[in-house]
Amino acid sequence: DTEVTQTPKHLVMGMTNKKSLKCEQHMGHRAMYWYKQKAKKPPELMFVYSYEKLSINESVPSRFSPECPNSSLLNLHLHALQPEDSALYLCASSHPGLLQETQYFGPGTRLLVL
Amino acid sequence: DQQVKQNSPSLSVQEGRISILNCDYTNSMFDYFLWYKKYPAEGPTFLISISSIKDKNEDGRFTVFLNKSAKHLSLHIVPSQPGDSAVYFCAARWNYGQNFVFGPGTRLSVLP
């Protein structure tokens, strides 16, 4: 099973809303990632959790708040977003520390901020 | 400043012929390279990878070549099939860590 699931698939929110994106994997991976992808651009790394601890924060604004409740789950809490935050948000997971570490991606959540 | 470059935004190839997708990188601290394929409205799907200690890795129709001195890698698909039509991303891992940098992608169209 190499599946990473993400919910919801689509999300529309206003600038004053609070919402959360969810990601789940059952591959026993201990590293989980959030990426942001704008149209016709590559995925850009936002956060990395390794063994449930935040290991990388790529200077992401505080209106994005990640959370890793356990080794299988990753959340991204959204608050007071801006229209320019509209994008595809991708979750990925991997076995950290492997010489040939491969990331497996979920299908993404397409977010529209009005 | 892009550290991983894919200078061809698009490529068209006839079915049955070879597709060659190129990727260049600037940072010698990248130690592991991956190719992903992405269909619209889906997440990237892992295709094939290569460690910096190797110069070639093959998996079925897909072969990746790495030229460390030139900081260049390429993905060969042979024979190309219409189902290979997608956007292909090259990605590089920085210094054995968890920081993966993606190139801008190349859109491959395989014509029947």
PDB file of N, CA and C in Angstrom, chain B residues 12-76:
ATOM      1  N   SER B  12       7.244  17.083 -27.476  1.00  0.00           N
ATOM      2  CA  SER B  12       6.317  16.198 -28.195  1.00  0.00           C
ATOM      3  C   SER B  12       7.105  15.095 -28.872  1.00  0.00           C
ATOM      4  N   VAL B  13       6.603  13.872 -28.734  1.00  0.00           N
ATOM      5  CA  VAL B  13       7.297  12.712 -29.275  1.00  0.00           C
ATOM      6  C   VAL B  13       6.268  11.782 -29.917  1.00  0.00           C
ATOM      7  N   GLN B  14       6.669  11.109 -30.969  1.00  0.00           N
ATOM      8  CA  GLN B  14       5.777  10.144 -31.613  1.00  0.00           C
ATOM      9  C   GLN B  14       5.750   8.853 -30.800  1.00  0.00           C
ATOM     10  N   GLU B  15       4.592   8.235 -30.743  1.00  0.00           N
ATOM     11  CA  GLU B  15       4.445   6.948 -30.058  1.00  0.00           C
ATOM     12  C   GLU B  15       5.466   5.940 -30.586  1.00  0.00           C
ATOM     13  N   GLY B  16       6.093   5.202 -29.673  1.00  0.00           N
ATOM     14  CA  GLY B  16       7.074   4.198 -30.054  1.00  0.00           C
ATOM     15  C   GLY B  16       8.495   4.705 -30.098  1.00  0.00           C
ATOM     16  N   ARG B  17       8.658   6.054 -30.163  1.00  0.00           N
ATOM     17  CA  ARG B  17      10.016   6.612 -30.204  1.00  0.00           C
ATOM     18  C   ARG B  17      10.506   6.868 -28.788  1.00  0.00           C
ATOM     19  N   ILE B  18      11.742   7.346 -28.686  1.00  0.00           N
ATOM     20  CA  ILE B  18      12.329   7.631 -27.384  1.00  0.00           C
ATOM     21  C   ILE B  18      11.988   9.052 -26.941  1.00  0.00           C
ATOM     22  N   SER B  19      11.645   9.196 -25.669  1.00  0.00           N
ATOM     23  CA  SER B  19      11.485  10.525 -25.056  1.00  0.00           C
ATOM     24  C   SER B  19      12.692  10.753 -24.153  1.00  0.00           C
ATOM     25  N   ILE B  20      13.293  11.920 -24.273  1.00  0.00           N
ATOM     26  CA  ILE B  20      14.429  12.274 -23.416  1.00  0.00           C
ATOM     27  C   ILE B  20      14.109  13.583 -22.709  1.00  0.00           C
ATOM     28  N   LEU B  21      14.018  13.507 -21.392  1.00  0.00           N
ATOM     29  CA  LEU B  21      13.749  14.696 -20.589  1.00  0.00           C
ATOM     30  C   LEU B  21      15.008  15.040 -19.801  1.00  0.00           C
ATOM     31  N   ASN B  22      15.347  16.310 -19.802  1.00  0.00           N
ATOM     32  CA  ASN B  22      16.599  16.749 -19.203  1.00  0.00           C
ATOM     33  C   ASN B  22      16.397  17.585 -17.955  1.00  0.00           C
ATOM     34  N   CYS B  23      17.400  17.537 -17.097  1.00  0.00           N
ATOM     35  CA  CYS B  23      17.353  18.266 -15.832  1.00  0.00           C
ATOM     36  C   CYS B  23      18.778  18.675 -15.473  1.00  0.00           C
ATOM     37  N   ASP B  24      18.955  19.911 -15.068  1.00  0.00           N
ATOM     38  CA  ASP B  24      20.264  20.391 -14.629  1.00  0.00           C
ATOM     39  C   ASP B  24      20.148  20.945 -13.215  1.00  0.00           C
ATOM     40  N   TYR B  25      21.212  20.789 -12.439  1.00  0.00           N
ATOM     41  CA  TYR B  25      21.183  21.317 -11.090  1.00  0.00           C
ATOM     42  C   TYR B  25      22.462  22.096 -10.816  1.00  0.00           C
ATOM     43  N   THR B  26      22.382  22.952  -9.816  1.00  0.00           N
ATOM     44  CA  THR B  26      23.520  23.852  -9.581  1.00  0.00           C
ATOM     45  C   THR B  26      24.271  23.521  -8.293  1.00  0.00           C
ATOM     46  N   ASN B  27      23.636  22.792  -7.378  1.00  0.00           N
ATOM     47  CA  ASN B  27      24.230  22.606  -6.064  1.00  0.00           C
ATOM     48  C   ASN B  27      24.849  21.219  -5.943  1.00  0.00           C
ATOM     49  N   SER B  28      26.135  21.152  -5.700  1.00  0.00           N
ATOM     50  CA  SER B  28      26.813  19.850  -5.608  1.00  0.00           C
ATOM     51  C   SER B  28      26.470  19.114  -4.310  1.00  0.00           C
ATOM     52  N   MET B  29      25.712  19.742  -3.421  1.00  0.00           N
ATOM     53  CA  MET B  29      25.290  19.080  -2.184  1.00  0.00           C
ATOM     54  C   MET B  29      24.059  18.186  -2.394  1.00  0.00           C
ATOM     55  N   PHE B  30      23.473  18.228  -3.575  1.00  0.00           N
ATOM     56  CA  PHE B  30      22.372  17.295  -3.858  1.00  0.00           C
ATOM     57  C   PHE B  30      22.952  15.888  -3.973  1.00  0.00           C
ATOM     58  N   ASP B  31      22.333  14.934  -3.281  1.00  0.00           N
ATOM     59  CA  ASP B  31      22.910  13.599  -3.227  1.00  0.00           C
ATOM     60  C   ASP B  31      22.003  12.522  -3.834  1.00  0.00           C
ATOM     61  N   TYR B  32      20.786  12.884  -4.161  1.00  0.00           N
ATOM     62  CA  TYR B  32      19.819  11.870  -4.607  1.00  0.00           C
ATOM     63  C   TYR B  32      18.820  12.581  -5.499  1.00  0.00           C
ATOM     64  N   PHE B  33      18.472  11.928  -6.612  1.00  0.00           N
ATOM     65  CA  PHE B  33      17.633  12.578  -7.615  1.00  0.00           C
ATOM     66  C   PHE B  33      16.460  11.673  -7.968  1.00  0.00           C
ATOM     67  N   LEU B  34      15.313  12.295  -8.182  1.00  0.00           N
ATOM     68  CA  LEU B  34      14.099  11.538  -8.454  1.00  0.00           C
ATOM     69  C   LEU B  34      13.366  12.155  -9.630  1.00  0.00           C
ATOM     70  N   TRP B  35      12.621  11.319 -10.333  1.00  0.00           N
ATOM     71  CA  TRP B  35      11.704  11.784 -11.368  1.00  0.00           C
ATOM     72  C   TRP B  35      10.285  11.420 -10.953  1.00  0.00           C
ATOM     73  N   TYR B  36       9.404  12.398 -11.099  1.00  0.00           N
ATOM     74  CA  TYR B  36       7.994  12.212 -10.804  1.00  0.00           C
ATOM     75  C   TYR B  36       7.194  12.546 -12.054  1.00  0.00           C
ATOM     76  N   LYS B  37       6.054  11.888 -12.154  1.00  0.00           N
ATOM     77  CA  LYS B  37       5.116  12.134 -13.242  1.00  0.00           C
ATOM     78  C   LYS B  37       3.839  12.672 -12.620  1.00  0.00           C
ATOM     79  N   LYS B  38       3.249  13.680 -13.253  1.00  0.00           N
ATOM     80  CA  LYS B  38       2.043  14.265 -12.664  1.00  0.00           C
ATOM     81  C   LYS B  38       0.974  14.466 -13.726  1.00  0.00           C
ATOM     82  N   TYR B  39      -0.200  13.891 -13.454  1.00  0.00           N
ATOM     83  CA  TYR B  39      -1.380  14.156 -14.263  1.00  0.00           C
ATOM     84  C   TYR B  39      -2.137  15.316 -13.633  1.00  0.00           C
ATOM     85  N   PRO B  40      -2.952  16.033 -14.422  1.00  0.00           N
ATOM     86  CA  PRO B  40      -3.745  17.132 -13.858  1.00  0.00           C
ATOM     87  C   PRO B  40      -4.618  16.661 -12.704  1.00  0.00           C
ATOM     88  N   ALA B  41      -4.745  17.479 -11.681  1.00  0.00           N
ATOM     89  CA  ALA B  41      -5.609  17.224 -10.529  1.00  0.00           C
ATOM     90  C   ALA B  41      -5.185  15.986  -9.729  1.00  0.00           C
ATOM     91  N   GLU B  42      -3.952  15.531  -9.904  1.00  0.00           N
ATOM     92  CA  GLU B  42      -3.437  14.432  -9.091  1.00  0.00           C
ATOM     93  C   GLU B  42      -2.105  14.847  -8.475  1.00  0.00           C
ATOM     94  N   GLY B  43      -1.695  14.130  -7.417  1.00  0.00           N
ATOM     95  CA  GLY B  43      -0.373  14.366  -6.869  1.00  0.00           C
ATOM     96  C   GLY B  43       0.702  13.731  -7.731  1.00  0.00           C
ATOM     97  N   PRO B  44       1.953  14.168  -7.591  1.00  0.00           N
ATOM     98  CA  PRO B  44       3.054  13.557  -8.337  1.00  0.00           C
ATOM     99  C   PRO B  44       3.196  12.077  -7.980  1.00  0.00           C
ATOM    100  N   THR B  45       3.515  11.276  -8.998  1.00  0.00           N
ATOM    101  CA  THR B  45       3.727   9.840  -8.810  1.00  0.00           C
ATOM    102  C   THR B  45       5.199   9.545  -9.042  1.00  0.00           C
ATOM    103  N   PHE B  46       5.828   8.850  -8.096  1.00  0.00           N
ATOM    104  CA  PHE B  46       7.241   8.519  -8.221  1.00  0.00           C
ATOM    105  C   PHE B  46       7.469   7.571  -9.405  1.00  0.00           C
ATOM    106  N   LEU B  47       8.509   7.878 -10.195  1.00  0.00           N
ATOM    107  CA  LEU B  47       8.841   7.047 -11.348  1.00  0.00           C
ATOM    108  C   LEU B  47      10.126   6.257 -11.132  1.00  0.00           C
ATOM    109  N   ILE B  48      11.203   6.967 -10.909  1.00  0.00           N
ATOM    110  CA  ILE B  48      12.511   6.343 -10.838  1.00  0.00           C
ATOM    111  C   ILE B  48      13.462   7.313 -10.152  1.00  0.00           C
ATOM    112  N   SER B  49      14.523   6.774  -9.548  1.00  0.00           N
ATOM    113  CA  SER B  49      15.469   7.638  -8.850  1.00  0.00           C
ATOM    114  C   SER B  49      16.897   7.163  -9.102  1.00  0.00           C
ATOM    115  N   ILE B  50      17.839   7.997  -8.689  1.00  0.00           N
ATOM    116  CA  ILE B  50      19.247   7.625  -8.812  1.00  0.00           C
ATOM    117  C   ILE B  50      20.033   8.305  -7.705  1.00  0.00           C
ATOM    118  N   SER B  51      20.921   7.534  -7.101  1.00  0.00           N
ATOM    119  CA  SER B  51      21.816   8.080  -6.096  1.00  0.00           C
ATOM    120  C   SER B  51      22.996   8.754  -6.782  1.00  0.00           C
ATOM    121  N   SER B  52      23.611   9.712  -6.105  1.00  0.00           N
ATOM    122  CA  SER B  52      24.743  10.433  -6.697  1.00  0.00           C
ATOM    123  C   SER B  52      25.978   9.549  -6.867  1.00  0.00           C
ATOM    124  N   ILE B  53      25.963   8.346  -6.283  1.00  0.00           N
ATOM    125  CA  ILE B  53      27.115   7.450  -6.433  1.00  0.00           C
ATOM    126  C   ILE B  53      26.974   6.558  -7.665  1.00  0.00           C
ATOM    127  N   LYS B  54      25.865   6.690  -8.376  1.00  0.00           N
ATOM    128  CA  LYS B  54      25.649   5.889  -9.581  1.00  0.00           C
ATOM    129  C   LYS B  54      25.567   6.802 -10.803  1.00  0.00           C
ATOM    130  N   ASP B  55      25.665   6.209 -11.993  1.00  0.00           N
ATOM    131  CA  ASP B  55      25.495   7.026 -13.189  1.00  0.00           C
ATOM    132  C   ASP B  55      24.326   6.558 -14.053  1.00  0.00           C
ATOM    133  N   LYS B  56      23.714   5.443 -13.664  1.00  0.00           N
ATOM    134  CA  LYS B  56      22.593   4.943 -14.465  1.00  0.00           C
ATOM    135  C   LYS B  56      21.708   4.071 -13.588  1.00  0.00           C
ATOM    136  N   ASN B  57      20.410   4.200 -13.792  1.00  0.00           N
ATOM    137  CA  ASN B  57      19.454   3.307 -13.145  1.00  0.00           C
ATOM    138  C   ASN B  57      18.331   3.043 -14.129  1.00  0.00           C
ATOM    139  N   GLU B  58      17.958   1.770 -14.221  1.00  0.00           N
ATOM    140  CA  GLU B  58      16.991   1.373 -15.236  1.00  0.00           C
ATOM    141  C   GLU B  58      15.833   0.640 -14.576  1.00  0.00           C
ATOM    142  N   ASP B  59      14.619   0.932 -15.040  1.00  0.00           N
ATOM    143  CA  ASP B  59      13.439   0.237 -14.536  1.00  0.00           C
ATOM    144  C   ASP B  59      12.443   0.144 -15.676  1.00  0.00           C
ATOM    145  N   GLY B  60      12.433  -1.002 -16.326  1.00  0.00           N
ATOM    146  CA  GLY B  60      11.510  -1.199 -17.439  1.00  0.00           C
ATOM    147  C   GLY B  60      11.801  -0.243 -18.576  1.00  0.00           C
ATOM    148  N   ARG B  61      10.792   0.530 -18.962  1.00  0.00           N
ATOM    149  CA  ARG B  61      10.955   1.464 -20.071  1.00  0.00           C
ATOM    150  C   ARG B  61      11.688   2.746 -19.668  1.00  0.00           C
ATOM    151  N   PHE B  62      11.949   2.900 -18.382  1.00  0.00           N
ATOM    152  CA  PHE B  62      12.514   4.151 -17.867  1.00  0.00           C
ATOM    153  C   PHE B  62      13.968   3.955 -17.447  1.00  0.00           C
ATOM    154  N   THR B  63      14.823   4.857 -17.912  1.00  0.00           N
ATOM    155  CA  THR B  63      16.228   4.854 -17.520  1.00  0.00           C
ATOM    156  C   THR B  63      16.616   6.272 -17.152  1.00  0.00           C
ATOM    157  N   VAL B  64      17.301   6.409 -16.027  1.00  0.00           N
ATOM    158  CA  VAL B  64      17.806   7.720 -15.646  1.00  0.00           C
ATOM    159  C   VAL B  64      19.330   7.671 -15.694  1.00  0.00           C
ATOM    160  N   PHE B  65      19.910   8.703 -16.294  1.00  0.00           N
ATOM    161  CA  PHE B  65      21.348   8.853 -16.392  1.00  0.00           C
ATOM    162  C   PHE B  65      21.770  10.076 -15.584  1.00  0.00           C
ATOM    163  N   LEU B  66      22.885   9.935 -14.862  1.00  0.00           N
ATOM    164  CA  LEU B  66      23.404  11.050 -14.076  1.00  0.00           C
ATOM    165  C   LEU B  66      24.840  11.341 -14.482  1.00  0.00           C
ATOM    166  N   ASN B  67      25.110  12.588 -14.830  1.00  0.00           N
ATOM    167  CA  ASN B  67      26.470  13.047 -15.127  1.00  0.00           C
ATOM    168  C   ASN B  67      26.826  14.078 -14.053  1.00  0.00           C
ATOM    169  N   LYS B  68      27.531  13.606 -13.017  1.00  0.00           N
ATOM    170  CA  LYS B  68      27.815  14.481 -11.870  1.00  0.00           C
ATOM    171  C   LYS B  68      28.715  15.646 -12.247  1.00  0.00           C
ATOM    172  N   SER B  69      29.674  15.393 -13.106  1.00  0.00           N
ATOM    173  CA  SER B  69      30.614  16.477 -13.446  1.00  0.00           C
ATOM    174  C   SER B  69      29.888  17.604 -14.172  1.00  0.00           C
ATOM    175  N   ALA B  70      28.883  17.243 -14.960  1.00  0.00           N
ATOM    176  CA  ALA B  70      28.113  18.258 -15.683  1.00  0.00           C
ATOM    177  C   ALA B  70      26.902  18.728 -14.886  1.00  0.00           C
ATOM    178  N   LYS B  71      26.639  18.100 -13.740  1.00  0.00           N
ATOM    179  CA  LYS B  71      25.444  18.391 -12.940  1.00  0.00           C
ATOM    180  C   LYS B  71      24.196  18.293 -13.804  1.00  0.00           C
ATOM    181  N   HIS B  72      24.099  17.152 -14.471  1.00  0.00           N
ATOM    182  CA  HIS B  72      23.018  16.946 -15.430  1.00  0.00           C
ATOM    183  C   HIS B  72      22.466  15.542 -15.291  1.00  0.00           C
ATOM    184  N   LEU B  73      21.131  15.440 -15.333  1.00  0.00           N
ATOM    185  CA  LEU B  73      20.532  14.122 -15.418  1.00  0.00           C
ATOM    186  C   LEU B  73      19.459  14.119 -16.490  1.00  0.00           C
ATOM    187  N   SER B  74      19.182  12.919 -16.974  1.00  0.00           N
ATOM    188  CA  SER B  74      18.170  12.791 -18.012  1.00  0.00           C
ATOM    189  C   SER B  74      17.343  11.543 -17.753  1.00  0.00           C
ATOM    190  N   LEU B  75      16.112  11.609 -18.187  1.00  0.00           N
ATOM    191  CA  LEU B  75      15.173  10.489 -18.115  1.00  0.00           C
ATOM    192  C   LEU B  75      14.865  10.056 -19.542  1.00  0.00           C
ATOM    193  N   HIS B  76      15.110   8.781 -19.824  1.00  0.00           N
ATOM    194  CA  HIS B  76      14.800   8.216 -21.129  1.00  0.00           C
ATOM    195  C   HIS B  76      13.599   7.294 -20.995  1.00  0.00           C
TER     196      HIS B  76
END
